[in-house]
Amino acid sequence: MLQLIPLFVLIPLGAAFACLLVKRRVPAMAPMLSLVGVLALLALAVTGSVQGAAGASIAGGWSLESQGTTSFLPGIALVFDGLSAVFLLLVAVVSTAVLVFGFRYMETYEGRPLYYALLNLLIAGMNGAVLAGDLFNLYVFVEIASIASYALVAFGTGGREVEAAFKYLILGAVASASILLGIGLIYAATGLLNMADVGTAVAAGGIPETTLLAATALFLAGLGLKAAMMPFHAWLPDAHPSAPAPISAMLSGLLIKTLGIYALVRILYLVIGMDGALGGSLQTLLLVLGCLSMVGGVLLALGQTDLKRLLAYSSISQMGFVLVALGTNTWLGVAAAIFHAMNHALFKGALFLSAGSLERIAGTRDISKMGGIARIAPATTIGAVGASLSIAGVPPFNGFWSKLLILIALFTAGMHVVGAIAAATAVLTLVTFVKVQQRVLFGALPERLKGAHDVPASMSLPVIALAVLCLIGGLLWPLGLDDWVGGAASAVRTDGPTNEAPAEYRRMVHSEGRQP
Amino acid sequence: MSDSQGMSIVVRVVTRWLLGLILIFGLAVALYGHLTPGGGFAGGTIVACGFVLAILAFGGSRGPGAFFTRWASALDAIGALAFLALAILGFTAGAFLQQWAARGDAFTLGSAPSIVLLNLAILLKVGAGLFAGFSAIALFEQTADPDTADSEKGADA
Amino acid sequence: MTMYVLAAVLFGVGLYGLLVKRHLLKKVLGLLILEHAVNLFLVEVGYVDGGSPPIRLAGETAAAFAGGAVDPLPQALVLTSIVIGLGLAMLMVALSLRIYERYGSLDADRMSELKG
């Protein structure tokens, strides 16, 4: 299994270029190639998660001497551990649903092989970012995913799309530059790039405090922009709704988590260290930014009439939940954050896909012009209602468990004010989605929509599948899923039930990553 | 730049002489990338500049420029797939991207045959990708097909 | 030290061009300056006073090479970062062309379809 880790990046990358190769002659092969690719990824991710294997794979590692063994160059370390496994599985599941949904949805667009190529590139970038064992490769894979996402936002090539993509690109480029500058500062101070080594060096006080502070600020600004934290959120409500529906689902469901949340967890907890000198102020910062995102996002969402824009603002709000959970700096908080990020990928993916279906059915994204769609489109309605119940935090669904966990984590950590804000936001989220469902799915059917009919099964089934996963996630949570997510949290926090994991990460990178 | 007639006869004749030399220089930079400064990326950039020169001199619709424009995207994909295939061959030597070919004496071309092949794949990828990006932008008004999204591809060499 | 100051100044110039200038092509130039400021910083990090290029010659021992050469790692990073910057710049120019096609202008103030 460990030898196969590079395949997580290789398969989508190969599929992307194969799509480009066939685009002129046999464009119909591009969707098939992509499907084979994501199904292989799904199989790999499931195998990896079930086996619970953890380890590093080293790409390259070429020795300087032609036959000698004395000196060697370290190669690119790809590290697979509990935290990576969660995100890899998530990427594979949501990508599969998005891809199947896109088969029919994308039929109205020009240049479809390019869409499949860019989608695969996006998947390759996200998988790579989740596996990268050193800071620079994290940056490279983040950039691959980002560049693919800029192009995908502009895929419709209308004025609105291109404008949103340009805005997104400018802010994304600033974010990337600050991340790279932060990496440069760390390298200048330590001469190391490997996350485990840098973490050890920082913990041992090997970096001057001002350098560490500057690097942390740069990482926070860069990754905060990628994760669309509240003061850095301006691009998201334009970029996510402008993309075609499957891409909106990828961006809101996966991209802000793999590039934003995952990278934040790895860098803040493993590299900079939340227990270290900067820990206290980082915690405060995460809590403040998280509260701002939670409340601001949900209030702005309440006022929207454009369905996809509403969902985009709600994504900002849900990311706020994840941030405050990370701000607790406890094992429970991190586990809750990972679980909520995971759930958000499932239900927000389903919601954006169903928004695409609704747009096709009603011919508009304006909530006030829709209504009674449940009567003409039962399959789409089932998926949309399931996902809405989940994001609203209704009990058997997974959204309930992760919000409950976040509240428990906040209150046990003694953060009562933040906990109260989070609870109020959860109620507001419920209100938002009840309002949306009532307006859009139930109520009177406008005269205009009498002749409309449901979308084909290949578009409604992926949404239903994601909604069912939300339900299964909720039902399985008390029955073993908690161990799996808890294992992921143990990869960065030592105060949980198992506490060797961060040390284990270091050992893996050293013993398996450093030997030729 | 979008003038399909190209430039004057002087430029065209000189370009015809220089083009081969530029391409050979690019190839040499890539071939010896593991021994001297350069490599697949630098060589690919030189090769792409040669193609750009051809387009500027002959115009985009005829001469060598038209040929390159037509095939750039496919060559770019082939280069990338070749790189991946060579990297996967590394599994035969134990791990991904490992050198799988037998290695000769140090400081000769044969000292690391698998790196030479990887450099050549990168040459193809970067040369074709960079040129595809250039032609997508330079010939934008002429072609007006939605291929501009192509131009991000240079980013993963 | 002066070189680090140069990188910082360039970073500021690039950021100013990217965020403040209204003309889209000036934004593209700002992005390029911003990226090369970071690249310059990375190269400076690996610089060794009086060091030789990190290319080993025949007959040089590994120890002598490692002692005299500048750090090659930042140079490899910069090469990768240049490729990424190239992709970004190309995409940005392509998007500017599309915007010009739609609005007949490259002035960011004329683009008004999106709010906040």
mmCIF file of N, CA, C and O in Angstrom, chain A residues 310-362:
data_model
loop_
_atom_site.group_PDB
_atom_site.id
_atom_site.type_symbol
_atom_site.label_atom_id
_atom_site.label_comp_id
_atom_site.label_asym_id
_atom_site.label_seq_id
_atom_site.Cartn_x
_atom_site.Cartn_y
_atom_site.Cartn_z
ATOM 1 N N LEU A 310 -26.200 32.364 -1.816
ATOM 2 C CA LEU A 310 -26.588 32.035 -0.443
ATOM 3 C C LEU A 310 -25.755 30.857 0.063
ATOM 4 O O LEU A 310 -25.216 30.890 1.172
ATOM 5 N N LEU A 311 -25.643 29.830 -0.774
ATOM 6 C CA LEU A 311 -24.856 28.661 -0.362
ATOM 7 C C LEU A 311 -23.399 29.039 -0.139
ATOM 8 O O LEU A 311 -22.747 28.538 0.784
ATOM 9 N N ALA A 312 -22.878 29.948 -0.984
ATOM 10 C CA ALA A 312 -21.480 30.349 -0.842
ATOM 11 C C ALA A 312 -21.265 31.067 0.489
ATOM 12 O O ALA A 312 -20.295 30.780 1.199
ATOM 13 N N TYR A 313 -22.169 32.000 0.846
ATOM 14 C CA TYR A 313 -22.027 32.674 2.141
ATOM 15 C C TYR A 313 -22.162 31.682 3.286
ATOM 16 O O TYR A 313 -21.479 31.785 4.303
ATOM 17 N N SER A 314 -23.047 30.693 3.110
ATOM 18 C CA SER A 314 -23.206 29.705 4.160
ATOM 19 C C SER A 314 -21.927 28.875 4.331
ATOM 20 O O SER A 314 -21.588 28.461 5.437
ATOM 21 N N SER A 315 -21.176 28.670 3.214
ATOM 22 C CA SER A 315 -19.893 27.973 3.332
ATOM 23 C C SER A 315 -18.941 28.747 4.236
ATOM 24 O O SER A 315 -18.237 28.157 5.066
ATOM 25 N N ILE A 316 -18.916 30.075 4.085
ATOM 26 C CA ILE A 316 -18.039 30.888 4.941
ATOM 27 C C ILE A 316 -18.416 30.680 6.394
ATOM 28 O O ILE A 316 -17.567 30.487 7.268
ATOM 29 N N SER A 317 -19.748 30.680 6.655
ATOM 30 C CA SER A 317 -20.226 30.513 8.022
ATOM 31 C C SER A 317 -19.805 29.153 8.587
ATOM 32 O O SER A 317 -19.330 29.048 9.723
ATOM 33 N N GLN A 318 -19.957 28.100 7.755
ATOM 34 C CA GLN A 318 -19.605 26.760 8.240
ATOM 35 C C GLN A 318 -18.099 26.627 8.473
ATOM 36 O O GLN A 318 -17.664 25.932 9.389
ATOM 37 N N MET A 319 -17.293 27.317 7.633
ATOM 38 C CA MET A 319 -15.850 27.301 7.878
ATOM 39 C C MET A 319 -15.540 27.956 9.217
ATOM 40 O O MET A 319 -14.580 27.595 9.892
ATOM 41 N N GLY A 320 -16.361 28.940 9.608
ATOM 42 C CA GLY A 320 -16.197 29.565 10.915
ATOM 43 C C GLY A 320 -16.320 28.556 12.043
ATOM 44 O O GLY A 320 -15.535 28.572 12.994
ATOM 45 N N PHE A 321 -17.287 27.637 11.919
ATOM 46 C CA PHE A 321 -17.427 26.564 12.917
ATOM 47 C C PHE A 321 -16.126 25.777 13.033
ATOM 48 O O PHE A 321 -15.638 25.481 14.126
ATOM 49 N N VAL A 322 -15.564 25.418 11.854
ATOM 50 C CA VAL A 322 -14.332 24.632 11.864
ATOM 51 C C VAL A 322 -13.215 25.418 12.546
ATOM 52 O O VAL A 322 -12.445 24.870 13.345
ATOM 53 N N LEU A 323 -13.147 26.727 12.255
ATOM 54 C CA LEU A 323 -12.059 27.531 12.816
ATOM 55 C C LEU A 323 -12.170 27.649 14.328
ATOM 56 O O LEU A 323 -11.164 27.510 15.033
ATOM 57 N N VAL A 324 -13.382 27.890 14.851
ATOM 58 C CA VAL A 324 -13.477 27.999 16.318
ATOM 59 C C VAL A 324 -13.142 26.655 16.967
ATOM 60 O O VAL A 324 -12.512 26.606 18.023
ATOM 61 N N ALA A 325 -13.530 25.548 16.294
ATOM 62 C CA ALA A 325 -13.199 24.243 16.863
ATOM 63 C C ALA A 325 -11.686 24.061 16.900
ATOM 64 O O ALA A 325 -11.129 23.541 17.873
ATOM 65 N N LEU A 326 -10.988 24.533 15.848
ATOM 66 C CA LEU A 326 -9.528 24.447 15.856
ATOM 67 C C LEU A 326 -8.947 25.354 16.929
ATOM 68 O O LEU A 326 -7.885 25.061 17.490
ATOM 69 N N GLY A 327 -9.647 26.452 17.210
ATOM 70 C CA GLY A 327 -9.149 27.403 18.195
ATOM 71 C C GLY A 327 -9.172 26.878 19.620
ATOM 72 O O GLY A 327 -8.548 27.455 20.493
ATOM 73 N N THR A 328 -9.896 25.772 19.887
ATOM 74 C CA THR A 328 -9.913 25.238 21.244
ATOM 75 C C THR A 328 -8.576 24.639 21.630
ATOM 76 O O THR A 328 -8.258 24.554 22.807
ATOM 77 N N ASN A 329 -7.797 24.216 20.622
ATOM 78 C CA ASN A 329 -6.506 23.577 20.882
ATOM 79 C C ASN A 329 -6.643 22.356 21.793
ATOM 80 O O ASN A 329 -5.859 22.163 22.712
ATOM 81 N N THR A 330 -7.690 21.557 21.582
ATOM 82 C CA THR A 330 -7.791 20.290 22.298
ATOM 83 C C THR A 330 -7.999 19.188 21.272
ATOM 84 O O THR A 330 -8.356 19.450 20.120
ATOM 85 N N TRP A 331 -7.779 17.963 21.702
ATOM 86 C CA TRP A 331 -7.975 16.832 20.795
ATOM 87 C C TRP A 331 -9.429 16.779 20.334
ATOM 88 O O TRP A 331 -9.706 16.581 19.153
ATOM 89 N N LEU A 332 -10.337 17.009 21.284
ATOM 90 C CA LEU A 332 -11.765 16.955 20.938
ATOM 91 C C LEU A 332 -12.107 18.029 19.913
ATOM 92 O O LEU A 332 -12.842 17.770 18.946
ATOM 93 N N GLY A 333 -11.554 19.213 20.099
ATOM 94 C CA GLY A 333 -11.822 20.303 19.173
ATOM 95 C C GLY A 333 -11.344 19.976 17.770
ATOM 96 O O GLY A 333 -12.053 20.190 16.786
ATOM 97 N N VAL A 334 -10.139 19.422 17.674
ATOM 98 C CA VAL A 334 -9.599 19.093 16.352
ATOM 99 C C VAL A 334 -10.438 17.997 15.702
ATOM 100 O O VAL A 334 -10.759 18.061 14.508
ATOM 101 N N ALA A 335 -10.817 16.997 16.510
ATOM 102 C CA ALA A 335 -11.652 15.924 15.954
ATOM 103 C C ALA A 335 -12.970 16.489 15.449
ATOM 104 O O ALA A 335 -13.424 16.152 14.348
ATOM 105 N N ALA A 336 -13.577 17.407 16.242
ATOM 106 C CA ALA A 336 -14.844 18.011 15.823
ATOM 107 C C ALA A 336 -14.650 18.815 14.546
ATOM 108 O O ALA A 336 -15.488 18.773 13.639
ATOM 109 N N ALA A 337 -13.518 19.546 14.464
ATOM 110 C CA ALA A 337 -13.251 20.356 13.270
ATOM 111 C C ALA A 337 -13.130 19.467 12.044
ATOM 112 O O ALA A 337 -13.710 19.745 10.992
ATOM 113 N N ILE A 338 -12.380 18.357 12.166
ATOM 114 C CA ILE A 338 -12.200 17.463 11.022
ATOM 115 C C ILE A 338 -13.535 16.853 10.624
ATOM 116 O O ILE A 338 -13.874 16.785 9.443
ATOM 117 N N PHE A 339 -14.309 16.440 11.650
ATOM 118 C CA PHE A 339 -15.597 15.816 11.344
ATOM 119 C C PHE A 339 -16.525 16.827 10.666
ATOM 120 O O PHE A 339 -17.215 16.492 9.708
ATOM 121 N N HIS A 340 -16.507 18.072 11.138
ATOM 122 C CA HIS A 340 -17.397 19.058 10.533
ATOM 123 C C HIS A 340 -16.948 19.397 9.111
ATOM 124 O O HIS A 340 -17.779 19.552 8.214
ATOM 125 N N ALA A 341 -15.632 19.485 8.900
ATOM 126 C CA ALA A 341 -15.127 19.750 7.549
ATOM 127 C C ALA A 341 -15.566 18.634 6.614
ATOM 128 O O ALA A 341 -16.000 18.864 5.482
ATOM 129 N N MET A 342 -15.474 17.398 7.119
ATOM 130 C CA MET A 342 -15.865 16.228 6.331
ATOM 131 C C MET A 342 -17.356 16.287 5.998
ATOM 132 O O MET A 342 -17.761 16.130 4.846
ATOM 133 N N ASN A 343 -18.186 16.569 7.022
ATOM 134 C CA ASN A 343 -19.623 16.636 6.794
ATOM 135 C C ASN A 343 -19.974 17.772 5.854
ATOM 136 O O ASN A 343 -20.838 17.631 4.991
ATOM 137 N N HIS A 344 -19.268 18.897 6.042
ATOM 138 C CA HIS A 344 -19.577 20.042 5.186
ATOM 139 C C HIS A 344 -19.298 19.701 3.729
ATOM 140 O O HIS A 344 -20.040 20.101 2.839
ATOM 141 N N ALA A 345 -18.226 18.948 3.483
ATOM 142 C CA ALA A 345 -17.925 18.560 2.097
ATOM 143 C C ALA A 345 -19.085 17.765 1.523
ATOM 144 O O ALA A 345 -19.493 17.987 0.382
ATOM 145 N N LEU A 346 -19.649 16.848 2.323
ATOM 146 C CA LEU A 346 -20.741 16.008 1.815
ATOM 147 C C LEU A 346 -21.998 16.829 1.586
ATOM 148 O O LEU A 346 -22.567 16.827 0.500
ATOM 149 N N PHE A 347 -22.449 17.597 2.609
ATOM 150 C CA PHE A 347 -23.744 18.256 2.404
ATOM 151 C C PHE A 347 -23.640 19.495 1.531
ATOM 152 O O PHE A 347 -24.563 19.771 0.770
ATOM 153 N N LYS A 348 -22.514 20.223 1.597
ATOM 154 C CA LYS A 348 -22.431 21.393 0.728
ATOM 155 C C LYS A 348 -22.224 20.964 -0.720
ATOM 156 O O LYS A 348 -22.749 21.590 -1.649
ATOM 157 N N GLY A 349 -21.497 19.845 -0.922
ATOM 158 C CA GLY A 349 -21.404 19.298 -2.276
ATOM 159 C C GLY A 349 -22.784 18.964 -2.804
ATOM 160 O O GLY A 349 -23.164 19.361 -3.916
ATOM 161 N N ALA A 350 -23.586 18.265 -1.984
ATOM 162 C CA ALA A 350 -24.939 17.899 -2.403
ATOM 163 C C ALA A 350 -25.782 19.138 -2.662
ATOM 164 O O ALA A 350 -26.530 19.206 -3.639
ATOM 165 N N LEU A 351 -25.645 20.158 -1.804
ATOM 166 C CA LEU A 351 -26.476 21.355 -1.963
ATOM 167 C C LEU A 351 -26.124 22.106 -3.243
ATOM 168 O O LEU A 351 -27.006 22.560 -3.965
ATOM 169 N N PHE A 352 -24.830 22.245 -3.538
ATOM 170 C CA PHE A 352 -24.451 22.963 -4.757
ATOM 171 C C PHE A 352 -24.882 22.182 -5.995
ATOM 172 O O PHE A 352 -25.315 22.769 -6.983
ATOM 173 N N LEU A 353 -24.758 20.842 -5.945
ATOM 174 C CA LEU A 353 -25.212 20.053 -7.086
ATOM 175 C C LEU A 353 -26.722 20.199 -7.256
ATOM 176 O O LEU A 353 -27.222 20.381 -8.376
ATOM 177 N N SER A 354 -27.467 20.163 -6.126
ATOM 178 C CA SER A 354 -28.922 20.282 -6.263
ATOM 179 C C SER A 354 -29.297 21.693 -6.706
ATOM 180 O O SER A 354 -30.280 21.866 -7.428
ATOM 181 N N ALA A 355 -28.473 22.695 -6.338
ATOM 182 C CA ALA A 355 -28.738 24.047 -6.840
ATOM 183 C C ALA A 355 -28.600 24.067 -8.359
ATOM 184 O O ALA A 355 -29.375 24.744 -9.053
ATOM 185 N N GLY A 356 -27.621 23.298 -8.878
ATOM 186 C CA GLY A 356 -27.486 23.193 -10.326
ATOM 187 C C GLY A 356 -28.707 22.558 -10.950
ATOM 188 O O GLY A 356 -29.217 23.037 -11.974
ATOM 189 N N SER A 357 -29.210 21.479 -10.332
ATOM 190 C CA SER A 357 -30.417 20.826 -10.847
ATOM 191 C C SER A 357 -31.593 21.787 -10.824
ATOM 192 O O SER A 357 -32.348 21.892 -11.793
ATOM 193 N N LEU A 358 -31.745 22.504 -9.700
ATOM 194 C CA LEU A 358 -32.882 23.428 -9.568
ATOM 195 C C LEU A 358 -32.803 24.527 -10.618
ATOM 196 O O LEU A 358 -33.814 24.938 -11.183
ATOM 197 N N GLU A 359 -31.551 24.985 -10.890
ATOM 198 C CA GLU A 359 -31.382 26.026 -11.901
ATOM 199 C C GLU A 359 -31.844 25.502 -13.265
ATOM 200 O O GLU A 359 -32.497 26.212 -14.026
ATOM 201 N N ARG A 360 -31.511 24.227 -13.537
ATOM 202 C CA ARG A 360 -31.931 23.643 -14.811
ATOM 203 C C ARG A 360 -33.455 23.501 -14.873
ATOM 204 O O ARG A 360 -34.069 23.729 -15.911
ATOM 205 N N ILE A 361 -34.065 23.106 -13.742
ATOM 206 C CA ILE A 361 -35.505 22.882 -13.737
ATOM 207 C C ILE A 361 -36.251 24.201 -13.856
ATOM 208 O O ILE A 361 -37.155 24.347 -14.689
ATOM 209 N N ALA A 362 -35.847 25.189 -13.030
ATOM 210 C CA ALA A 362 -36.621 26.425 -12.957
ATOM 211 C C ALA A 362 -36.127 27.479 -13.933
ATOM 212 O O ALA A 362 -36.796 28.484 -14.143
#
